[in-house]
């Protein structure tokens, strides 16, 4: 399964598309429920591509943190969209979304594969 683990490109592609779909759905640029459905498919692709990197390259505890943060970020996206649909408050989840987003990007870019910015 080299295409999943030789580089981080596939993983990056899946989460970039996922984040774009999330912002389209969350900001109301498109009111289509289909966007949320396609986003859920991308959650799975993010998990598969991230999970493959994890199981191949995990060398330390920081990988476990990255894994957890990625999952929490997906959970916040889902909470925001579901609560918006029910007209419930999303403020807390937006704050958590941005915290987890920065933390996930930080750890992803810190770890050894691909880009190594920090
Ligand atoms: C929307 C959610 C996610 C975002 C924004 C995200 C972001 C990133 C970023 C920025 C990188 C670094 C890419 C590079 O340096 O080339 C990365 C790598 C990685 N991600 Fe994610 N990720 C997400 C979800 C996940 C999930 C759910 C998992 C685990 C199942 C995961 C596991 C990994 C692993 C293992 C790496 C490789 C780390 C390395 O050695 O550089 N990610 N991710």
Coordinates of N, CA, C and O and ligand atoms in Angstrom, one line a residue:
X1 N 0.8 -1.2 0.0 CA 0.0 0.0 0.0 C 0.9 1.2 0.0 O 0.6 2.2 0.7
X2 N 1.9 1.2 -0.8 CA 2.9 2.3 -0.8 C 2.3 3.7 -1.1 O 2.7 4.7 -0.6
X3 N 1.2 3.7 -2.0 CA 0.6 5.0 -2.3 C 0.1 5.7 -1.1 O -0.1 6.9 -1.1
X4 N -0.2 4.9 0.0 CA -0.8 5.5 1.2 C 0.3 6.0 2.1 O 0.1 7.0 2.9
X5 N 1.5 5.4 2.0 CA 2.5 5.6 3.1 C 3.8 6.2 2.6 O 4.7 6.5 3.4
X6 N 4.1 6.2 1.3 CA 5.4 6.6 0.8 C 5.5 8.2 0.9 O 6.6 8.7 1.1
X7 N 4.4 8.9 0.9 CA 4.5 10.3 1.1 C 3.2 10.7 1.8 O 2.2 9.9 2.0
X8 N 3.1 12.0 2.3 CA 2.0 12.5 3.0 C 1.0 13.2 2.0 O 0.0 13.7 2.4
X9 N 1.3 13.1 0.7 CA 0.4 13.9 -0.3 C -1.0 13.5 -0.3 O -1.9 14.3 -0.3
X10 N -1.3 12.2 -0.2 CA -2.7 11.7 -0.3 C -3.4 12.2 1.0 O -4.5 12.7 0.9
X11 N -2.7 12.1 2.1 CA -3.3 12.5 3.4 C -3.7 14.0 3.3 O -4.7 14.4 3.7
X12 N -2.7 14.8 2.9 CA -2.9 16.2 2.8 C -4.1 16.5 1.8 O -4.9 17.3 2.2
X13 N -4.1 15.8 0.7 CA -5.2 16.0 -0.3 C -6.6 15.8 0.4 O -7.5 16.6 0.3
X14 N -6.7 14.7 1.2 CA -8.0 14.4 1.8 C -8.4 15.4 2.8 O -9.5 15.8 2.9
X15 N -7.4 15.8 3.7 CA -7.9 16.8 4.7 C -8.1 18.2 4.2 O -8.9 18.9 4.7
X16 N -7.3 18.6 3.1 CA -7.6 19.9 2.5 C -9.0 19.9 1.9 O -9.8 20.8 2.2
X17 N -9.4 18.9 1.1 CA -10.7 18.8 0.6 C -11.8 18.8 1.7 O -12.8 19.5 1.6
X18 N -11.5 18.0 2.7 CA -12.4 17.9 3.9 C -12.6 19.2 4.5 O -13.8 19.6 4.8
X19 N -11.6 20.0 4.8 CA -11.7 21.3 5.4 C -12.5 22.3 4.5 O -13.4 23.0 5.0
X20 N -12.3 22.2 3.2 CA -13.0 23.1 2.3 C -14.5 22.7 2.3 O -15.4 23.6 2.5
X21 N -14.8 21.5 2.2 CA -16.2 21.0 2.3 C -16.8 21.5 3.6 O -18.0 21.9 3.7
X22 N -16.1 21.3 4.7 CA -16.6 21.7 6.0 C -16.9 23.2 6.0 O -18.0 23.6 6.5
X23 N -16.0 24.1 5.5 CA -16.3 25.5 5.5 C -17.5 25.9 4.6 O -18.3 26.8 5.0
X24 N -17.6 25.2 3.5 CA -18.7 25.5 2.6 C -20.0 25.2 3.4 O -21.0 25.9 3.3
X25 N -20.1 24.0 4.0 CA -21.3 23.6 4.7 C -21.5 24.5 6.0 O -22.6 24.9 6.2
X26 N -20.5 24.8 6.7 CA -20.6 25.5 8.0 C -21.0 27.0 7.8 O -21.7 27.5 8.6
X27 N -20.4 27.6 6.8 CA -20.7 29.0 6.6 C -22.0 29.2 5.8 O -22.5 30.4 5.7
X28 N -22.6 28.1 5.3 CA -23.9 28.3 4.6 C -23.7 28.8 3.2 O -24.7 29.2 2.5
X29 N -22.5 28.8 2.6 CA -22.3 29.1 1.2 C -23.1 28.2 0.4 O -23.8 28.7 -0.6
X30 N -23.2 27.0 0.8 CA -24.1 26.0 0.1 C -25.0 25.4 1.2 O -24.5 25.0 2.2
X31 N -26.3 25.4 1.0 CA -27.2 24.9 2.0 C -27.5 23.4 1.7 O -28.3 22.7 2.4
X32 N -26.9 22.9 0.7 CA -27.1 21.5 0.3 C -26.7 20.5 1.4 O -25.6 20.6 1.9
X33 N -27.6 19.6 1.7 CA -27.2 18.5 2.7 C -26.2 17.5 2.1 O -25.5 16.8 2.8
X34 N -26.1 17.5 0.8 CA -25.2 16.6 0.1 C -23.8 16.9 0.4 O -22.9 16.0 0.5
X35 N -23.4 18.2 0.7 CA -22.0 18.6 1.1 C -21.6 17.8 2.3 O -20.6 17.3 2.4
X36 N -22.5 17.8 3.3 CA -22.3 17.1 4.6 C -22.1 15.6 4.4 O -21.2 15.0 5.0
X37 N -22.8 15.1 3.5 CA -22.7 13.6 3.2 C -21.3 13.3 2.5 O -20.6 12.4 2.9
X38 N -20.9 14.2 1.6 CA -19.6 14.0 0.9 C -18.5 14.2 1.9 O -17.5 13.5 2.0
X39 N -18.7 15.2 2.8 CA -17.7 15.4 3.9 C -17.5 14.2 4.8 O -16.4 13.8 5.1
X40 N -18.6 13.5 5.1 CA -18.5 12.3 5.9 C -17.7 11.2 5.2 O -16.9 10.5 5.8
X41 N -17.8 11.2 3.9 CA -17.0 10.2 3.1 C -15.5 10.6 3.3 O -14.6 9.8 3.4
X42 N -15.3 12.0 3.2 CA -13.9 12.4 3.4 C -13.3 12.2 4.8 O -12.1 12.0 4.9
X43 N -14.2 12.2 5.8 CA -13.7 11.8 7.2 C -13.1 10.4 7.1 O -12.0 10.2 7.6
X44 N -13.7 9.5 6.3 CA -13.2 8.1 6.2 C -11.9 8.1 5.5 O -10.9 7.5 5.9
X45 N -11.8 8.9 4.4 CA -10.6 9.0 3.6 C -9.4 9.6 4.4 O -8.3 9.1 4.4
X46 N -9.8 10.6 5.2 CA -8.7 11.2 6.1 C -8.3 10.1 7.1 O -7.0 10.0 7.3
X47 N -9.2 9.4 7.7 CA -8.9 8.4 8.7 C -8.0 7.3 8.1 O -7.0 6.8 8.7
X48 N -8.4 6.8 6.9 CA -7.6 5.8 6.2 C -6.2 6.3 5.9 O -5.2 5.6 6.2
X49 N -6.1 7.5 5.3 CA -4.8 8.0 4.9 C -3.9 8.3 6.1 O -2.7 8.0 6.1
X50 N -4.5 8.9 7.1 CA -3.8 9.2 8.3 C -3.4 7.9 9.1 O -2.3 7.8 9.6
X51 N -4.4 7.0 9.1 CA -4.2 5.8 9.9 C -3.1 4.9 9.2 O -2.2 4.4 9.9
X52 N -3.0 4.9 7.9 CA -1.9 4.2 7.2 C -0.6 4.8 7.5 O 0.4 4.0 7.9
X53 N -0.5 6.1 7.5 CA 0.8 6.8 7.9 C 1.2 6.4 9.3 O 2.3 6.1 9.6
X54 N 0.2 6.4 10.2 CA 0.4 6.2 11.6 C 0.9 4.8 11.8 O 2.0 4.6 12.5
X55 N 0.3 3.8 11.2 CA 0.7 2.4 11.5 C 2.1 2.1 10.9 O 2.8 1.2 11.3
X56 N 2.4 2.8 9.8 CA 3.7 2.6 9.1 C 4.8 3.3 9.8 O 5.9 2.8 10.0
X57 N 4.6 4.6 10.3 CA 5.7 5.5 10.7 C 5.7 5.8 12.2 O 6.6 6.5 12.6
X58 N 4.7 5.3 12.9 CA 4.7 5.7 14.3 C 6.0 5.4 15.0 O 6.4 4.2 15.1
X59 N 6.8 6.4 15.5 CA 8.0 6.1 16.2 C 7.9 6.6 17.7 O 8.8 6.1 18.5
X60 N 7.0 7.5 18.0 CA 7.0 7.9 19.4 C 5.6 8.4 19.8 O 4.6 8.3 18.9
X61 N 5.5 8.9 21.0 CA 4.2 9.2 21.6 C 3.5 10.4 20.8 O 2.3 10.6 20.8
X62 N 4.4 11.2 20.2 CA 3.8 12.4 19.5 C 2.9 11.9 18.3 O 1.9 12.6 18.0
X63 N 3.1 10.7 17.8 CA 2.2 10.2 16.8 C 0.9 9.9 17.3 O -0.2 10.1 16.7
X64 N 0.8 9.4 18.6 CA -0.4 9.1 19.2 C -1.2 10.4 19.5 O -2.4 10.5 19.3
X65 N -0.5 11.5 19.8 CA -1.2 12.8 20.0 C -1.7 13.3 18.7 O -2.9 13.8 18.6
X66 N -0.9 13.2 17.6 CA -1.4 13.6 16.3 C -2.7 12.8 15.9 O -3.6 13.4 15.4
X67 N -2.7 11.5 16.1 CA -3.8 10.7 15.8 C -5.0 11.2 16.5 O -6.1 11.4 16.0
X68 N -4.9 11.4 17.8 CA -6.0 11.8 18.7 C -6.5 13.2 18.2 O -7.7 13.4 18.1
X69 N -5.6 14.1 18.0 CA -6.0 15.4 17.6 C -6.8 15.4 16.3 O -7.8 16.1 16.1
X70 N -6.3 14.6 15.3 CA -7.0 14.5 14.0 C -8.4 14.0 14.2 O -9.3 14.5 13.6
X71 N -8.6 13.0 15.1 CA -9.9 12.5 15.3 C -10.8 13.5 16.0 O -12.0 13.7 15.7
X72 N -10.2 14.2 17.0 CA -11.0 15.3 17.7 C -11.4 16.4 16.8 O -12.5 16.9 16.9
X73 N -10.5 16.7 15.8 CA -10.9 17.8 14.9 C -12.1 17.3 14.0 O -13.0 18.1 13.8
X74 N -12.0 16.1 13.5 CA -13.2 15.6 12.8 C -14.4 15.6 13.6 O -15.5 16.0 13.2
X75 N -14.3 15.2 14.9 CA -15.4 15.2 15.8 C -16.0 16.6 15.9 O -17.3 16.8 15.9
X76 N -15.2 17.7 16.0 CA -15.7 19.0 16.1 C -16.4 19.5 14.9 O -17.4 20.1 14.9
X77 N -15.9 19.1 13.7 CA -16.6 19.4 12.5 C -18.0 18.9 12.5 O -19.0 19.5 12.1
X78 N -18.1 17.6 12.9 CA -19.3 16.9 12.9 C -20.3 17.5 13.9 O -21.5 17.8 13.6
X79 N -19.8 17.9 15.1 CA -20.6 18.5 16.1 C -21.2 19.8 15.6 O -22.3 20.1 15.8
X80 N -20.3 20.6 15.0 CA -20.7 22.0 14.5 C -21.9 21.8 13.5 O -22.9 22.4 13.6
X81 N -21.7 20.9 12.5 CA -22.7 20.8 11.5 C -24.0 20.2 12.0 O -25.1 20.7 11.6
X82 N -23.9 19.2 12.9 CA -25.1 18.6 13.4 C -25.9 19.6 14.3 O -27.1 19.7 14.2
X83 N -25.1 20.3 15.1 CA -25.8 21.3 16.0 C -26.4 22.5 15.3 O -27.4 23.0 15.6
X84 N -25.7 22.9 14.2 CA -26.2 23.9 13.4 C -27.6 23.5 12.8 O -28.5 24.3 12.7
X85 N -27.6 22.3 12.3 CA -28.8 21.8 11.7 C -30.0 21.7 12.7 O -31.2 21.9 12.3
X86 N -29.7 21.6 14.0 CA -30.7 21.5 15.0 C -30.9 22.9 15.7 O -31.6 23.0 16.7
X87 N -30.2 24.0 15.1 CA -30.3 25.3 15.6 C -29.8 25.4 17.1 O -30.4 26.2 17.9
X88 N -28.8 24.6 17.4 CA -28.3 24.7 18.8 C -27.0 25.5 18.7 O -26.4 25.7 17.6
X89 N -26.5 26.1 19.9 CA -25.3 26.9 19.9 C -24.1 26.1 19.5 O -23.9 24.9 19.9
X90 N -23.2 26.7 18.7 CA -22.0 26.0 18.3 C -20.7 26.7 18.8 O -19.6 26.3 18.4
X91 N -20.8 27.8 19.6 CA -19.7 28.6 19.9 C -18.5 27.8 20.5 O -17.4 27.9 20.1
X92 N -18.9 27.0 21.5 CA -17.8 26.2 22.2 C -17.1 25.3 21.2 O -15.9 25.2 21.2
X93 N -17.9 24.7 20.3 CA -17.3 23.8 19.3 C -16.4 24.5 18.3 O -15.4 23.9 17.8
X94 N -16.8 25.7 18.0 CA -15.9 26.5 17.1 C -14.6 26.8 17.7 O -13.5 26.7 17.1
X95 N -14.6 27.2 19.0 CA -13.3 27.4 19.7 C -12.5 26.2 19.7 O -11.3 26.2 19.4
X96 N -13.1 25.0 20.1 CA -12.4 23.8 20.1 C -11.9 23.4 18.7 O -10.8 22.9 18.6
X97 N -12.7 23.7 17.7 CA -12.3 23.4 16.3 C -11.0 24.1 16.0 O -10.1 23.4 15.5
X98 N -10.9 25.4 16.3 CA -9.7 26.1 15.9 C -8.5 25.7 16.8 O -7.4 25.6 16.3
X99 N -8.7 25.4 18.0 CA -7.6 24.9 18.9 C -7.1 23.6 18.3 O -5.9 23.4 18.1
X100 N -8.0 22.6 18.0 CA -7.6 21.3 17.5 C -7.0 21.5 16.1 O -6.1 20.7 15.7
X101 N -7.5 22.4 15.3 CA -7.0 22.6 13.9 C -5.5 23.0 14.0 O -4.6 22.4 13.4
X102 N -5.2 24.1 14.9 CA -3.8 24.5 15.0 C -2.9 23.4 15.5 O -1.8 23.2 15.1
X103 N -3.4 22.7 16.6 CA -2.6 21.7 17.2 C -2.3 20.5 16.2 O -1.2 20.0 16.1
X104 N -3.3 20.2 15.4 CA -3.2 19.1 14.4 C -2.2 19.5 13.4 O -1.3 18.7 13.0
X105 N -2.3 20.7 12.9 CA -1.4 21.2 11.8 C 0.0 21.2 12.4 O 1.0 20.8 11.8
X106 N 0.1 21.7 13.7 CA 1.4 21.8 14.3 C 2.1 20.5 14.4 O 3.3 20.3 14.0
X107 N 1.4 19.5 15.0 CA 2.0 18.2 15.1 C 2.3 17.5 13.8 O 3.3 16.9 13.6
X108 N 1.3 17.7 12.8 CA 1.6 17.1 11.5 C 2.9 17.6 10.9 O 3.7 16.8 10.4
X109 N 3.0 18.9 11.0 CA 4.2 19.5 10.4 C 5.5 19.3 11.2 O 6.6 19.5 10.7
X110 N 5.3 19.0 12.4 CA 6.5 18.7 13.3 C 7.1 17.3 13.1 O 8.3 17.1 13.1
X111 N 6.2 16.4 12.9 CA 6.6 15.0 12.8 C 7.5 14.8 11.5 O 7.4 15.6 10.6
X112 N 8.2 13.6 11.5 CA 9.3 13.5 10.5 C 8.9 13.4 9.1 O 9.6 13.9 8.2
X113 N 7.7 12.8 8.8 CA 7.4 12.7 7.3 C 7.1 14.0 6.7 O 6.6 14.9 7.3
X114 N 7.2 14.0 5.4 CA 6.7 15.2 4.6 C 7.3 16.5 5.0 O 8.5 16.6 5.3
X115 N 6.5 17.5 5.2 CA 7.0 18.8 5.6 C 7.4 18.8 7.0 O 6.7 18.2 7.8
X116 N 8.4 19.5 7.4 CA 9.0 19.4 8.7 C 9.3 20.9 9.2 O 10.4 21.3 9.2
X117 N 8.2 21.6 9.5 CA 8.4 23.1 9.7 C 8.8 23.4 11.1 O 9.4 24.5 11.3
X118 N 8.4 22.6 12.1 CA 8.7 23.0 13.5 C 9.7 22.1 14.2 O 9.9 21.0 13.8
Ligands
LIG1 C1 -8.8 17.0 9.4 C2 -8.0 16.3 10.1 C3 -6.5 16.3 9.9 C4 -5.6 17.3 9.5 C5 -5.9 18.8 9.3 C6 -4.3 16.7 9.5 C7 -3.1 17.4 9.1 C8 -1.9 16.8 8.9 C9 -0.7 17.5 8.5 C10 -0.5 19.0 8.3 C11 0.3 16.5 8.4 C12 1.8 16.8 8.0 C13 2.0 16.4 6.5 C14 3.4 16.6 6.1 O1 4.2 17.0 6.9 O2 3.7 16.4 4.9 C15 -0.2 15.3 8.7 C16 0.4 14.1 8.8 C17 0.0 12.9 9.5 N1 -1.3 12.7 9.9 FE1 -2.8 14.0 9.8 N2 -4.4 15.4 9.8 C18 -5.7 15.1 10.1 C19 -6.2 13.9 10.5 C20 -5.5 12.8 10.8 C21 -6.0 11.5 11.4 C22 -7.5 11.3 11.7 C23 -4.9 10.7 11.6 C24 -4.9 9.3 12.2 C25 -5.8 8.4 12.0 C26 -3.7 11.4 11.1 C27 -2.4 10.9 11.1 C28 -1.3 11.5 10.5 C29 0.0 10.9 10.5 C30 0.4 9.6 11.1 C31 0.8 11.8 9.8 C32 2.3 11.6 9.5 C33 3.1 12.4 10.5 C34 4.5 12.6 10.0 O3 5.4 11.7 10.2 O4 4.8 13.7 9.5 N3 -4.1 12.6 10.7 N4 -1.6 15.4 9.0

